[in-house]
Each structure stands twice: as structure tokens, then as C-alpha cells.
Amino acid sequence: MILACILISGAKINYQMSKGNIEIKARAYGMRYPDEMPIIINKEVGK
């Protein structure tokens, strides 16, 4: 257990992503921009 902690503490993790990569991942998860979404207007019939 102590050996594992020593090995893990020496590892450097880099979580930096470019803006383009972030957008690609977000779109894969379903992100859409507001201008890409259809506008739905509910009109009441008879009024």
C-alpha cells in the first residue's frame, strides 16, 4: 500500500484540453448551441 502511494504521487496527470477538443467531446454528449435548436411556439387555438 505504501509502495503504491509512492508510485502514484510521482505520476503527473495533465488534464488540459484545447477548446476544439472540449467542443468535440461536448457535442458527442449532446451539446447544442441555441441557434441550432428549433424554436417551438405554442399557439392556443381559438383565442
mmCIF file of N, CA and C in Angstrom:
data_model
loop_
_atom_site.group_PDB
_atom_site.id
_atom_site.type_symbol
_atom_site.label_atom_id
_atom_site.label_comp_id
_atom_site.label_asym_id
_atom_site.label_seq_id
_atom_site.Cartn_x
_atom_site.Cartn_y
_atom_site.Cartn_z
ATOM 1 N N MET A 1 0.824 -1.185 0.000
ATOM 2 C CA MET A 1 0.000 0.000 0.000
ATOM 3 C C MET A 1 0.879 1.264 0.000
ATOM 4 N N ILE A 2 1.900 1.249 0.791
ATOM 5 C CA ILE A 2 2.800 2.399 0.853
ATOM 6 C C ILE A 2 3.537 2.552 -0.476
ATOM 7 N N LEU A 3 3.959 1.442 -1.046
ATOM 8 C CA LEU A 3 4.648 1.484 -2.336
ATOM 9 C C LEU A 3 3.735 2.055 -3.420
ATOM 10 N N ALA A 4 2.476 1.663 -3.424
ATOM 11 C CA ALA A 4 1.520 2.180 -4.411
ATOM 12 C C ALA A 4 1.337 3.684 -4.248
ATOM 13 N N CYS A 5 1.254 4.174 -3.025
ATOM 14 C CA CYS A 5 1.108 5.616 -2.781
ATOM 15 C C CYS A 5 2.323 6.385 -3.277
ATOM 16 N N ILE A 6 3.500 5.822 -3.082
ATOM 17 C CA ILE A 6 4.720 6.480 -3.543
ATOM 18 C C ILE A 6 4.741 6.548 -5.066
ATOM 19 N N LEU A 7 4.351 5.465 -5.727
ATOM 20 C CA LEU A 7 4.334 5.453 -7.190
ATOM 21 C C LEU A 7 3.291 6.407 -7.752
ATOM 22 N N ILE A 8 2.119 6.465 -7.137
ATOM 23 C CA ILE A 8 1.051 7.345 -7.621
ATOM 24 C C ILE A 8 1.412 8.809 -7.411
ATOM 25 N N SER A 9 2.079 9.127 -6.313
ATOM 26 C CA SER A 9 2.418 10.522 -6.039
ATOM 27 C C SER A 9 3.431 11.060 -7.053
ATOM 28 N N GLY A 10 4.180 10.197 -7.681
ATOM 29 C CA GLY A 10 5.165 10.620 -8.667
ATOM 30 C C GLY A 10 4.591 10.818 -10.052
ATOM 31 N N ALA A 11 3.387 10.339 -10.271
ATOM 32 C CA ALA A 11 2.770 10.454 -11.595
ATOM 33 C C ALA A 11 2.173 11.844 -11.776
ATOM 34 N N LYS A 12 2.422 12.456 -12.921
ATOM 35 C CA LYS A 12 1.863 13.767 -13.214
ATOM 36 C C LYS A 12 0.719 13.576 -14.194
ATOM 37 N N ILE A 13 -0.444 14.070 -13.825
ATOM 38 C CA ILE A 13 -1.625 13.944 -14.668
ATOM 39 C C ILE A 13 -1.910 15.307 -15.283
ATOM 40 N N ASN A 14 -2.042 15.324 -16.594
ATOM 41 C CA ASN A 14 -2.292 16.564 -17.312
ATOM 42 C C ASN A 14 -3.696 16.506 -17.911
ATOM 43 N N TYR A 15 -4.599 17.357 -17.431
ATOM 44 C CA TYR A 15 -5.987 17.347 -17.886
ATOM 45 C C TYR A 15 -6.297 18.492 -18.842
ATOM 46 N N GLN A 16 -5.292 19.076 -19.461
ATOM 47 C CA GLN A 16 -5.549 20.201 -20.345
ATOM 48 C C GLN A 16 -6.034 19.720 -21.705
ATOM 49 N N MET A 17 -7.102 20.348 -22.171
ATOM 50 C CA MET A 17 -7.648 20.064 -23.495
ATOM 51 C C MET A 17 -7.819 21.384 -24.223
ATOM 52 N N SER A 18 -7.696 21.340 -25.530
ATOM 53 C CA SER A 18 -7.917 22.557 -26.304
ATOM 54 C C SER A 18 -9.419 22.840 -26.371
ATOM 55 N N LYS A 19 -9.764 24.066 -26.722
ATOM 56 C CA LYS A 19 -11.183 24.430 -26.826
ATOM 57 C C LYS A 19 -11.884 23.585 -27.886
ATOM 58 N N GLY A 20 -11.178 23.272 -28.960
ATOM 59 C CA GLY A 20 -11.758 22.440 -30.009
ATOM 60 C C GLY A 20 -12.061 21.035 -29.521
ATOM 61 N N ASN A 21 -11.140 20.458 -28.754
ATOM 62 C CA ASN A 21 -11.373 19.110 -28.212
ATOM 63 C C ASN A 21 -12.520 19.105 -27.223
ATOM 64 N N ILE A 22 -12.637 20.170 -26.425
ATOM 65 C CA ILE A 22 -13.739 20.263 -25.467
ATOM 66 C C ILE A 22 -15.068 20.314 -26.208
ATOM 67 N N GLU A 23 -15.122 21.107 -27.281
ATOM 68 C CA GLU A 23 -16.361 21.209 -28.053
ATOM 69 C C GLU A 23 -16.715 19.881 -28.717
ATOM 70 N N ILE A 24 -15.732 19.181 -29.247
ATOM 71 C CA ILE A 24 -15.982 17.876 -29.878
ATOM 72 C C ILE A 24 -16.551 16.896 -28.861
ATOM 73 N N LYS A 25 -15.964 16.856 -27.666
ATOM 74 C CA LYS A 25 -16.467 15.955 -26.618
ATOM 75 C C LYS A 25 -17.868 16.351 -26.174
ATOM 76 N N ALA A 26 -18.109 17.657 -26.009
ATOM 77 C CA ALA A 26 -19.421 18.132 -25.571
ATOM 78 C C ALA A 26 -20.490 17.803 -26.609
ATOM 79 N N ARG A 27 -20.168 17.963 -27.871
ATOM 80 C CA ARG A 27 -21.135 17.621 -28.926
ATOM 81 C C ARG A 27 -21.420 16.122 -28.954
ATOM 82 N N ALA A 28 -20.423 15.315 -28.639
ATOM 83 C CA ALA A 28 -20.636 13.869 -28.572
ATOM 84 C C ALA A 28 -21.604 13.518 -27.445
ATOM 85 N N TYR A 29 -21.615 14.343 -26.392
ATOM 86 C CA TYR A 29 -22.533 14.129 -25.272
ATOM 87 C C TYR A 29 -23.884 14.788 -25.490
ATOM 88 N N GLY A 30 -24.062 15.491 -26.613
ATOM 89 C CA GLY A 30 -25.364 16.060 -26.939
ATOM 90 C C GLY A 30 -25.473 17.566 -26.822
ATOM 91 N N MET A 31 -24.385 18.271 -26.634
ATOM 92 C CA MET A 31 -24.440 19.722 -26.536
ATOM 93 C C MET A 31 -24.850 20.332 -27.860
ATOM 94 N N ARG A 32 -25.727 21.322 -27.801
ATOM 95 C CA ARG A 32 -26.129 22.072 -28.986
ATOM 96 C C ARG A 32 -26.132 23.553 -28.635
ATOM 97 N N TYR A 33 -25.831 24.385 -29.618
ATOM 98 C CA TYR A 33 -25.902 25.831 -29.434
ATOM 99 C C TYR A 33 -27.347 26.276 -29.588
ATOM 100 N N PRO A 34 -27.738 27.365 -28.910
ATOM 101 C CA PRO A 34 -29.132 27.834 -29.001
ATOM 102 C C PRO A 34 -29.574 28.133 -30.430
ATOM 103 N N ASP A 35 -28.686 28.647 -31.278
ATOM 104 C CA ASP A 35 -29.093 28.957 -32.650
ATOM 105 C C ASP A 35 -29.271 27.708 -33.508
ATOM 106 N N GLU A 36 -28.879 26.539 -33.012
ATOM 107 C CA GLU A 36 -29.072 25.287 -33.749
ATOM 108 C C GLU A 36 -30.379 24.596 -33.365
ATOM 109 N N MET A 37 -31.028 25.083 -32.320
ATOM 110 C CA MET A 37 -32.244 24.435 -31.837
ATOM 111 C C MET A 37 -33.467 25.075 -32.490
ATOM 112 N N PRO A 38 -34.444 24.264 -32.866
ATOM 113 C CA PRO A 38 -35.662 24.830 -33.464
ATOM 114 C C PRO A 38 -36.469 25.568 -32.396
ATOM 115 N N ILE A 39 -37.120 26.633 -32.820
ATOM 116 C CA ILE A 39 -37.971 27.392 -31.906
ATOM 117 C C ILE A 39 -39.370 26.849 -32.005
ATOM 118 N N ILE A 40 -39.920 26.475 -30.877
ATOM 119 C CA ILE A 40 -41.287 25.929 -30.837
ATOM 120 C C ILE A 40 -42.164 26.961 -30.157
ATOM 121 N N ILE A 41 -43.160 27.440 -30.881
ATOM 122 C CA ILE A 41 -44.088 28.425 -30.339
ATOM 123 C C ILE A 41 -45.431 27.725 -30.178
ATOM 124 N N ASN A 42 -45.899 27.672 -28.953
ATOM 125 C CA ASN A 42 -47.198 27.059 -28.692
ATOM 126 C C ASN A 42 -48.292 28.123 -28.861
ATOM 127 N N LYS A 43 -49.119 27.947 -29.854
ATOM 128 C CA LYS A 43 -50.224 28.861 -30.095
ATOM 129 C C LYS A 43 -51.496 28.173 -29.644
ATOM 130 N N GLU A 44 -52.262 28.901 -28.864
ATOM 131 C CA GLU A 44 -53.525 28.344 -28.405
ATOM 132 C C GLU A 44 -54.561 28.560 -29.505
ATOM 133 N N VAL A 45 -55.275 27.509 -29.816
ATOM 134 C CA VAL A 45 -56.281 27.557 -30.876
ATOM 135 C C VAL A 45 -57.559 28.151 -30.299
ATOM 136 N N GLY A 46 -58.158 29.102 -31.006
ATOM 137 C CA GLY A 46 -59.436 29.662 -30.594
ATOM 138 C C GLY A 46 -59.325 30.923 -29.768
ATOM 139 N N LYS A 47 -58.157 31.420 -29.540
ATOM 140 C CA LYS A 47 -58.025 32.649 -28.743
ATOM 141 C C LYS A 47 -57.376 33.734 -29.547
#
